[in-house]
Amino acid sequence: MMRAARITGIGSYLPSRVLCNAELERMVDTSDEWITTRTGIRERRLAEEGQATSDLAVVAVERALVDAGLGPADIDLLVVGTSSPDMILPATACLVQARLGMSCPAFDVNAACSGFPYALQVATSAIEAGRASRVVVVGADALTRHIDFADRATCVLFGDGAGAVVVEAAEEPGVLGIVLGADGRGADMLRIAAGGSAAPATPERLAAGEQYLTMNGNEVFRFAVKVIPAATREALEASGCSVEDLAWLVPHQANQRILNTVGERLGIDPERVFSHVHRTGNTSAASIPLALDDLYTSGRLAPGDLVALVGFGAGLTWGAAVVRWTKARTTKEM
Ligand code: UT7
């Protein structure tokens, strides 16, 4: 009989440094009114000076392990979804593994903002195939390190953070179905051009600002509102469920207007489309586990609830996972 996988622990971390819209008004030609009406974002958190993606991830993993009642030695695979690794190599997962005193295999998955569903697919597949029993899946990004704070088109959108879940082998499936997708023809729509093998970060490129994230916002918006409903429906179908069965839709927190449009297109009550984008901004791969932990921590997730986790991002990539939540409510601090 094939083994099943379910989430048995969750934890997250948001840096304490808050960047609010009023502060951005003093940095670039923007306004709180523009940012709020176009994106819904009121504030975002920035990694502190000297705080790297692995530092954010370590706290999230520690919290997820406590929540699962497990220790670092119990874990047999660590997968970190990130597109802002501490450095090109080694993998951020290896830095997290060493910091926590783990001894399991560890590697990164780069699917940009879709990193969490991609990493969850790796974990679920490993468990179902009997190659692992307890896997930690992390979504962590400090993308603001790659943001030009003189570019109003991007600097108002992003924030930093990390979220992690423990996935364990189980008799009853908790992770019911996952669908992933990619369309590399859209690679130019959202990218960080310099710093890789195609365009090493030479002084000239750095002076030209090529190390910063650039985006065709309108095209990415159009892509998001098309792909999220389609991927959600596909994952629900693969799980033998329908939109009506969902307690929560937890989409990648990129823009409130995207969340509203997606909710309308799927015919979901807006109350069931989770959003806390007003206080996090777009935290890339951290976005979905941060949102899920907020739901859990605030006691709004009950055992038996069906939840769809849906991401989209650079690549272009997308991914949707349908999860039957099995943990009892908690009031733990976030
Ligand atoms: O993880 C995936 C990451 N990406 C996304 O999810 C992004 C998806 N896209 C979006 O969220 C939206 O497209 C944005 C929020 C990025 C932009 O909103 P928009 O409603 O599509 O605005 P726009 O790009 O069409 O720009 C409208 C106007 C432009 O001025 P003109 O040409 O009409 O005079 C922009 O120059 O707004 C201007 N603008 C700004 N004004 C004040 C662009 N950024 C700003 C700003 N403050 N920060």
GROMACS .gro file of C-alpha atoms and ligand atoms in nm:
model
  382
    1MET     CA    1   0.000   0.000   0.000
    2MET     CA    2   0.130   0.346  -0.087
    3ARG     CA    3   0.221   0.559   0.214
    4ALA     CA    4   0.056   0.894   0.264
    5ALA     CA    5   0.200   1.226   0.385
    6ARG     CA    6   0.057   1.486   0.618
    7ILE     CA    7   0.164   1.810   0.783
    8THR     CA    8   0.237   1.757   1.153
    9GLY     CA    9   0.404   2.086   1.246
   10ILE     CA   10   0.429   2.444   1.126
   11GLY     CA   11   0.631   2.751   1.221
   12SER     CA   12   0.723   3.084   1.070
   13TYR     CA   13   0.928   3.395   1.122
   14LEU     CA   14   0.886   3.758   1.017
   15PRO     CA   15   1.176   3.997   1.080
   16SER     CA   16   1.096   4.275   1.326
   17ARG     CA   17   1.205   4.568   1.106
   18VAL     CA   18   0.883   4.715   0.962
   19LEU     CA   19   0.886   4.927   0.647
   20CYS     CA   20   0.558   5.114   0.617
   21ASN     CA   21   0.415   5.304   0.321
   22ALA     CA   22   0.484   5.642   0.484
   23GLU     CA   23   0.855   5.559   0.492
   24LEU     CA   24   0.846   5.458   0.123
   25GLU     CA   25   0.679   5.792   0.042
   26ARG     CA   26   0.998   5.956   0.165
   27MET     CA   27   1.218   5.728  -0.049
   28VAL     CA   28   1.050   5.725  -0.392
   29ASP     CA   29   0.778   5.909  -0.584
   30THR     CA   30   0.485   5.709  -0.448
   31SER     CA   31   0.197   5.748  -0.204
   32ASP     CA   32   0.031   5.542   0.063
   33GLU     CA   33  -0.290   5.586  -0.137
   34TRP     CA   34  -0.136   5.441  -0.458
   35ILE     CA   35   0.024   5.146  -0.280
   36THR     CA   36  -0.286   5.064  -0.078
   37THR     CA   37  -0.535   5.085  -0.363
   38ARG     CA   38  -0.316   4.907  -0.620
   39THR     CA   39  -0.173   4.637  -0.393
   40GLY     CA   40  -0.342   4.634  -0.050
   41ILE     CA   41   0.002   4.645   0.113
   42ARG     CA   42   0.044   4.876   0.413
   43GLU     CA   43   0.370   4.744   0.554
   44ARG     CA   44   0.633   4.476   0.493
   45ARG     CA   45   0.918   4.335   0.705
   46LEU     CA   46   1.284   4.361   0.608
   47ALA     CA   47   1.562   4.130   0.717
   48GLU     CA   48   1.788   4.314   0.960
   49GLU     CA   49   2.140   4.413   0.866
   50GLY     CA   50   2.344   4.091   0.865
   51GLN     CA   51   2.034   3.868   0.866
   52ALA     CA   52   2.039   3.629   0.569
   53THR     CA   53   1.774   3.394   0.430
   54SER     CA   54   1.916   3.103   0.632
   55ASP     CA   55   1.876   3.304   0.954
   56LEU     CA   56   1.506   3.352   0.881
   57ALA     CA   57   1.467   2.985   0.786
   58VAL     CA   58   1.639   2.856   1.102
   59VAL     CA   59   1.382   3.024   1.329
   60ALA     CA   60   1.089   2.898   1.120
   61VAL     CA   61   1.224   2.540   1.126
   62GLU     CA   62   1.288   2.552   1.502
   63ARG     CA   63   0.927   2.660   1.555
   64ALA     CA   64   0.789   2.394   1.320
   65LEU     CA   65   0.988   2.122   1.498
   66VAL     CA   66   0.855   2.234   1.838
   67ASP     CA   67   0.502   2.233   1.697
   68ALA     CA   68   0.552   1.878   1.565
   69GLY     CA   69   0.709   1.762   1.891
   70LEU     CA   70   1.024   1.653   1.708
   71GLY     CA   71   1.395   1.731   1.729
   72PRO     CA   72   1.650   1.799   1.452
   73ALA     CA   73   1.776   1.439   1.469
   74ASP     CA   74   1.431   1.305   1.378
   75ILE     CA   75   1.433   1.465   1.032
   76ASP     CA   76   1.554   1.269   0.731
   77LEU     CA   77   1.525   1.531   0.456
   78LEU     CA   78   1.538   1.912   0.449
   79VAL     CA   79   1.417   2.102   0.142
   80VAL     CA   80   1.435   2.481   0.126
   81GLY     CA   81   1.240   2.670  -0.138
   82THR     CA   82   1.420   2.998  -0.199
   83SER     CA   83   1.532   3.228  -0.478
   84SER     CA   84   1.738   3.452  -0.252
   85PRO     CA   85   1.988   3.202  -0.112
   86ASP     CA   86   2.258   3.326   0.125
   87MET     CA   87   2.505   3.265  -0.159
   88ILE     CA   88   2.513   3.078  -0.490
   89LEU     CA   89   2.668   2.778  -0.321
   90PRO     CA   90   2.644   2.599  -0.087
   91ALA     CA   91   2.269   2.558  -0.072
   92THR     CA   92   2.092   2.756   0.198
   93ALA     CA   93   1.944   2.425   0.317
   94CYS     CA   94   2.295   2.307   0.412
   95LEU     CA   95   2.352   2.621   0.619
   96VAL     CA   96   2.019   2.566   0.798
   97GLN     CA   97   2.098   2.197   0.848
   98ALA     CA   98   2.433   2.275   1.013
   99ARG     CA   99   2.290   2.552   1.233
  100LEU     CA  100   2.023   2.317   1.367
  101GLY     CA  101   2.258   2.022   1.414
  102MET     CA  102   2.074   1.805   1.161
  103SER     CA  103   2.247   1.529   0.970
  104CYS     CA  104   1.996   1.462   0.690
  105PRO     CA  105   2.032   1.538   0.317
  106ALA     CA  106   1.957   1.903   0.248
  107PHE     CA  107   1.907   2.099  -0.072
  108ASP     CA  108   1.735   2.405  -0.219
  109VAL     CA  109   1.456   2.424  -0.474
  110ASN     CA  110   1.438   2.742  -0.681
  111ALA     CA  111   1.090   2.792  -0.818
  112ALA     CA  112   1.077   3.157  -0.703
  113CYS     CA  113   0.746   3.244  -0.537
  114SER     CA  114   0.616   2.891  -0.618
  115GLY     CA  115   0.897   2.743  -0.409
  116PHE     CA  116   0.672   2.615  -0.132
  117PRO     CA  117   0.437   2.395  -0.340
  118TYR     CA  118   0.740   2.270  -0.537
  119ALA     CA  119   0.929   2.176  -0.218
  120LEU     CA  120   0.613   2.021  -0.073
  121GLN     CA  121   0.587   1.803  -0.382
  122VAL     CA  122   0.946   1.682  -0.328
  123ALA     CA  123   0.868   1.599   0.037
  124THR     CA  124   0.539   1.425  -0.038
  125SER     CA  125   0.691   1.220  -0.319
  126ALA     CA  126   0.984   1.110  -0.100
  127ILE     CA  127   0.746   1.001   0.174
  128GLU     CA  128   0.503   0.825  -0.059
  129ALA     CA  129   0.792   0.640  -0.223
  130GLY     CA  130   0.915   0.525   0.119
  131ARG     CA  131   1.247   0.710   0.086
  132ALA     CA  132   1.185   0.943   0.379
  133SER     CA  133   0.953   0.949   0.680
  134ARG     CA  134   0.994   1.296   0.825
  135VAL     CA  135   1.071   1.588   0.597
  136VAL     CA  136   1.103   1.958   0.674
  137VAL     CA  137   0.983   2.186   0.395
  138VAL     CA  138   1.080   2.552   0.412
  139GLY     CA  139   0.987   2.858   0.210
  140ALA     CA  140   1.230   3.139   0.288
  141ASP     CA  141   1.328   3.455   0.106
  142ALA     CA  142   1.503   3.784   0.170
  143LEU     CA  143   1.421   3.921  -0.174
  144THR     CA  144   1.447   4.280  -0.052
  145ARG     CA  145   1.824   4.225  -0.076
  146HIS     CA  146   1.769   4.224  -0.453
  147ILE     CA  147   1.537   4.523  -0.465
  148ASP     CA  148   1.638   4.865  -0.590
  149PHE     CA  149   1.490   5.100  -0.330
  150ALA     CA  150   1.494   5.375  -0.591
  151ASP     CA  151   1.258   5.176  -0.820
  152ARG     CA  152   0.900   5.248  -0.717
  153ALA     CA  153   0.764   4.975  -0.946
  154THR     CA  154   0.914   4.702  -0.726
  155CYS     CA  155   1.028   4.842  -0.390
  156VAL     CA  156   0.675   4.885  -0.258
  157LEU     CA  157   0.585   4.520  -0.314
  158PHE     CA  158   0.834   4.291  -0.146
  159GLY     CA  159   0.913   4.185   0.211
  160ASP     CA  160   1.119   3.914   0.382
  161GLY     CA  161   1.024   3.611   0.591
  162ALA     CA  162   1.028   3.234   0.631
  163GLY     CA  163   0.781   2.955   0.698
  164ALA     CA  164   0.832   2.582   0.750
  165VAL     CA  165   0.625   2.268   0.785
  166VAL     CA  166   0.708   1.918   0.903
  167VAL     CA  167   0.564   1.652   0.673
  168GLU     CA  168   0.541   1.297   0.806
  169ALA     CA  169   0.440   0.957   0.676
  170ALA     CA  170   0.085   0.873   0.782
  171GLU     CA  171  -0.191   0.620   0.726
  172GLU     CA  172  -0.444   0.887   0.635
  173PRO     CA  173  -0.335   1.135   0.366
  174GLY     CA  174  -0.310   1.500   0.462
  175VAL     CA  175  -0.147   1.622   0.141
  176LEU     CA  176  -0.411   1.508  -0.106
  177GLY     CA  177  -0.293   1.640  -0.440
  178ILE     CA  178  -0.032   1.873  -0.588
  179VAL     CA  179  -0.004   2.011  -0.939
  180LEU     CA  180   0.301   2.203  -1.057
  181GLY     CA  181   0.365   2.392  -1.377
  182ALA     CA  182   0.622   2.605  -1.555
  183ASP     CA  183   0.641   2.809  -1.872
  184GLY     CA  184   0.999   2.922  -1.930
  185ARG     CA  185   0.889   3.135  -2.225
  186GLY     CA  186   0.795   3.390  -1.960
  187ALA     CA  187   1.142   3.391  -1.803
  188ASP     CA  188   1.202   3.758  -1.889
  189MET     CA  189   0.891   3.879  -1.712
  190LEU     CA  190   1.042   3.860  -1.365
  191ARG     CA  191   1.411   3.818  -1.310
  192ILE     CA  192   1.737   3.915  -1.145
  193ALA     CA  193   1.972   3.938  -1.441
  194ALA     CA  194   2.319   3.962  -1.286
  195GLY     CA  195   2.501   3.740  -1.038
  196GLY     CA  196   2.471   3.409  -1.223
  197SER     CA  197   2.684   3.239  -1.489
  198ALA     CA  198   2.520   3.429  -1.775
  199ALA     CA  199   2.605   3.769  -1.632
  200PRO     CA  200   2.848   3.756  -1.340
  201ALA     CA  201   2.821   4.049  -1.100
  202THR     CA  202   3.101   4.262  -1.244
  203PRO     CA  203   3.152   4.619  -1.119
  204GLU     CA  204   3.005   4.745  -1.448
  205ARG     CA  205   2.689   4.538  -1.408
  206LEU     CA  206   2.653   4.636  -1.046
  207ALA     CA  207   2.692   5.003  -1.141
  208ALA     CA  208   2.414   4.954  -1.398
  209GLY     CA  209   2.190   4.800  -1.130
  210GLU     CA  210   2.161   4.462  -1.305
  211GLN     CA  211   2.167   4.280  -0.970
  212TYR     CA  212   1.818   4.409  -0.895
  213LEU     CA  213   1.485   4.241  -0.954
  214THR     CA  214   1.293   4.364  -1.258
  215MET     CA  215   0.938   4.278  -1.345
  216ASN     CA  216   0.669   4.334  -1.606
  217GLY     CA  217   0.401   4.388  -1.341
  218ASN     CA  218   0.105   4.400  -1.578
  219GLU     CA  219   0.196   4.075  -1.752
  220VAL     CA  220   0.265   3.896  -1.423
  221PHE     CA  221  -0.071   4.019  -1.292
  222ARG     CA  222  -0.252   3.879  -1.599
  223PHE     CA  223  -0.064   3.549  -1.565
  224ALA     CA  224  -0.148   3.522  -1.193
  225VAL     CA  225  -0.523   3.574  -1.226
  226LYS     CA  226  -0.535   3.311  -1.501
  227VAL     CA  227  -0.308   3.048  -1.352
  228ILE     CA  228  -0.420   3.051  -0.986
  229PRO     CA  229  -0.784   2.956  -1.053
  230ALA     CA  230  -0.679   2.695  -1.313
  231ALA     CA  231  -0.415   2.535  -1.088
  232THR     CA  232  -0.653   2.537  -0.790
  233ARG     CA  233  -0.924   2.359  -0.989
  234GLU     CA  234  -0.673   2.107  -1.124
  235ALA     CA  235  -0.535   2.026  -0.778
  236LEU     CA  236  -0.887   1.995  -0.637
  237GLU     CA  237  -0.982   1.757  -0.916
  238ALA     CA  238  -0.666   1.550  -0.856
  239SER     CA  239  -0.772   1.530  -0.491
  240GLY     CA  240  -1.130   1.428  -0.566
  241CYS     CA  241  -1.262   1.754  -0.416
  242SER     CA  242  -1.436   2.067  -0.540
  243VAL     CA  243  -1.418   2.442  -0.471
  244GLU     CA  244  -1.725   2.411  -0.245
  245ASP     CA  245  -1.531   2.173  -0.016
  246LEU     CA  246  -1.262   2.434   0.059
  247ALA     CA  247  -1.247   2.588   0.406
  248TRP     CA  248  -0.965   2.816   0.289
  249LEU     CA  249  -0.790   2.925  -0.026
  250VAL     CA  250  -0.438   3.033   0.070
  251PRO     CA  251  -0.286   3.202  -0.235
  252HIS     CA  252   0.061   3.347  -0.266
  253GLN     CA  253   0.032   3.690  -0.103
  254ALA     CA  254   0.141   3.922  -0.385
  255ASN     CA  255  -0.136   4.177  -0.431
  256GLN     CA  256  -0.484   4.213  -0.279
  257ARG     CA  257  -0.629   4.285  -0.625
  258ILE     CA  258  -0.497   3.948  -0.745
  259LEU     CA  259  -0.653   3.775  -0.443
  260ASN     CA  260  -0.987   3.949  -0.505
  261THR     CA  261  -0.992   3.858  -0.875
  262VAL     CA  262  -0.894   3.496  -0.806
  263GLY     CA  263  -1.168   3.465  -0.542
  264GLU     CA  264  -1.427   3.599  -0.787
  265ARG     CA  265  -1.312   3.371  -1.070
  266LEU     CA  266  -1.329   3.065  -0.846
  267GLY     CA  267  -1.662   3.172  -0.698
  268ILE     CA  268  -1.527   3.157  -0.343
  269ASP     CA  269  -1.664   3.371  -0.062
  270PRO     CA  270  -1.399   3.648  -0.011
  271GLU     CA  271  -1.398   3.559   0.359
  272ARG     CA  272  -1.243   3.224   0.267
  273VAL     CA  273  -0.960   3.371   0.057
  274PHE     CA  274  -0.689   3.422   0.315
  275SER     CA  275  -0.501   3.751   0.310
  276HIS     CA  276  -0.252   3.923   0.535
  277VAL     CA  277  -0.068   4.089   0.246
  278HIS     CA  278  -0.136   4.428   0.410
  279ARG     CA  279   0.125   4.350   0.676
  280THR     CA  280   0.373   4.121   0.496
  281GLY     CA  281   0.395   4.237   0.135
  282ASN     CA  282   0.515   3.974  -0.110
  283THR     CA  283   0.754   3.741   0.076
  284SER     CA  284   0.806   3.512  -0.225
  285ALA     CA  285   0.855   3.144  -0.127
  286ALA     CA  286   0.781   3.227   0.239
  287SER     CA  287   0.441   3.367   0.155
  288ILE     CA  288   0.227   3.049   0.162
  289PRO     CA  289   0.369   2.888   0.480
  290LEU     CA  290   0.360   3.229   0.655
  291ALA     CA  291  -0.006   3.265   0.560
  292LEU     CA  292  -0.088   2.909   0.665
  293ASP     CA  293   0.084   2.958   1.001
  294ASP     CA  294  -0.108   3.282   1.057
  295LEU     CA  295  -0.435   3.093   0.995
  296TYR     CA  296  -0.329   2.814   1.231
  297THR     CA  297  -0.189   3.042   1.501
  298SER     CA  298  -0.499   3.258   1.506
  299GLY     CA  299  -0.715   2.949   1.557
  300ARG     CA  300  -0.896   2.975   1.223
  301LEU     CA  301  -0.793   2.628   1.101
  302ALA     CA  302  -0.976   2.328   1.241
  303PRO     CA  303  -0.889   1.961   1.201
  304GLY     CA  304  -1.062   1.831   0.890
  305ASP     CA  305  -1.050   2.167   0.709
  306LEU     CA  306  -0.966   2.142   0.340
  307VAL     CA  307  -0.712   2.405   0.231
  308ALA     CA  308  -0.574   2.491  -0.115
  309LEU     CA  309  -0.224   2.643  -0.118
  310VAL     CA  310  -0.148   2.814  -0.449
  311GLY     CA  311   0.164   2.990  -0.569
  312PHE     CA  312   0.289   3.160  -0.885
  313GLY     CA  313   0.607   3.343  -0.971
  314ALA     CA  314   0.921   3.384  -1.175
  315GLY     CA  315   1.001   3.112  -1.423
  316LEU     CA  316   0.720   3.147  -1.489
  317THR     CA  317   0.613   2.882  -1.240
  318TRP     CA  318   0.300   2.785  -1.054
  319GLY     CA  319   0.193   2.520  -0.807
  320ALA     CA  320  -0.117   2.423  -0.610
  321ALA     CA  321  -0.151   2.178  -0.323
  322VAL     CA  322  -0.472   2.057  -0.161
  323VAL     CA  323  -0.425   1.970   0.204
  324ARG     CA  324  -0.658   1.817   0.463
  325TRP     CA  325  -0.556   1.994   0.785
  326THR     CA  326  -0.525   1.745   1.071
  327LYS     CA  327  -0.376   1.943   1.359
  328ALA     CA  328  -0.583   2.075   1.649
  329ARG     CA  329  -0.616   2.448   1.698
  330THR     CA  330  -0.338   2.631   1.874
  331THR     CA  331  -0.285   2.969   2.030
  332LYS     CA  332   0.093   2.965   1.999
  333GLU     CA  333   0.268   3.295   1.937
  334MET     CA  334   0.376   3.368   1.577
  335UT7     O1  335   0.545   3.699  -0.680
  335UT7     C1  336   0.504   3.746  -0.804
  335UT7     C2  337   0.543   3.886  -0.810
  335UT7     N1  338   0.475   3.980  -0.882
  335UT7     C3  339   0.346   4.015  -0.878
  335UT7     O2  340   0.260   3.952  -0.827
  335UT7     C4  341   0.314   4.144  -0.943
  335UT7     C5  342   0.187   4.145  -1.020
  335UT7     N2  343   0.157   4.277  -1.065
  335UT7     C6  344   0.106   4.373  -0.982
  335UT7     O3  345   0.084   4.350  -0.865
  335UT7     C7  346   0.074   4.509  -1.041
  335UT7     O4  347   0.089   4.503  -1.180
  335UT7     C8  348   0.163   4.623  -0.982
  335UT7     C9  349   0.125   4.649  -0.838
  335UT7    C10  350   0.310   4.585  -0.992
  335UT7    C11  351   0.140   4.750  -1.060
  335UT7     O5  352   0.003   4.787  -1.054
  335UT7     P1  353  -0.076   4.829  -1.185
  335UT7     O6  354  -0.212   4.866  -1.145
  335UT7     O7  355  -0.058   4.718  -1.284
  335UT7     O8  356   0.000   4.960  -1.228
  335UT7     P2  357   0.083   4.990  -1.362
  335UT7     O9  358   0.210   4.915  -1.363
  335UT7    O10  359  -0.009   4.975  -1.479
  335UT7    O11  360   0.115   5.143  -1.343
  335UT7    C12  361   0.012   5.243  -1.338
  335UT7    C13  362   0.078   5.377  -1.311
  335UT7    C14  363   0.198   5.405  -1.401
  335UT7    O12  364   0.197   5.543  -1.429
  335UT7     P3  365   0.139   5.598  -1.569
  335UT7    O13  366   0.222   5.532  -1.675
  335UT7    O14  367  -0.004   5.554  -1.571
  335UT7    O15  368   0.157   5.744  -1.557
  335UT7    C15  369   0.318   5.374  -1.315
  335UT7    O16  370   0.432   5.448  -1.351
  335UT7    O17  371   0.131   5.380  -1.178
  335UT7    C16  372   0.269   5.419  -1.179
  335UT7     N3  373   0.336   5.353  -1.068
  335UT7    C17  374   0.339   5.407  -0.945
  335UT7     N4  375   0.287   5.520  -0.896
  335UT7    C18  376   0.306   5.543  -0.763
  335UT7    C19  377   0.402   5.234  -1.067
  335UT7     N5  378   0.448   5.209  -0.943
  335UT7    C20  379   0.410   5.313  -0.865
  335UT7    C21  380   0.425   5.343  -0.728
  335UT7     N6  381   0.373   5.458  -0.683
  335UT7     N7  382   0.490   5.262  -0.643
   0.00000   0.00000   0.00000
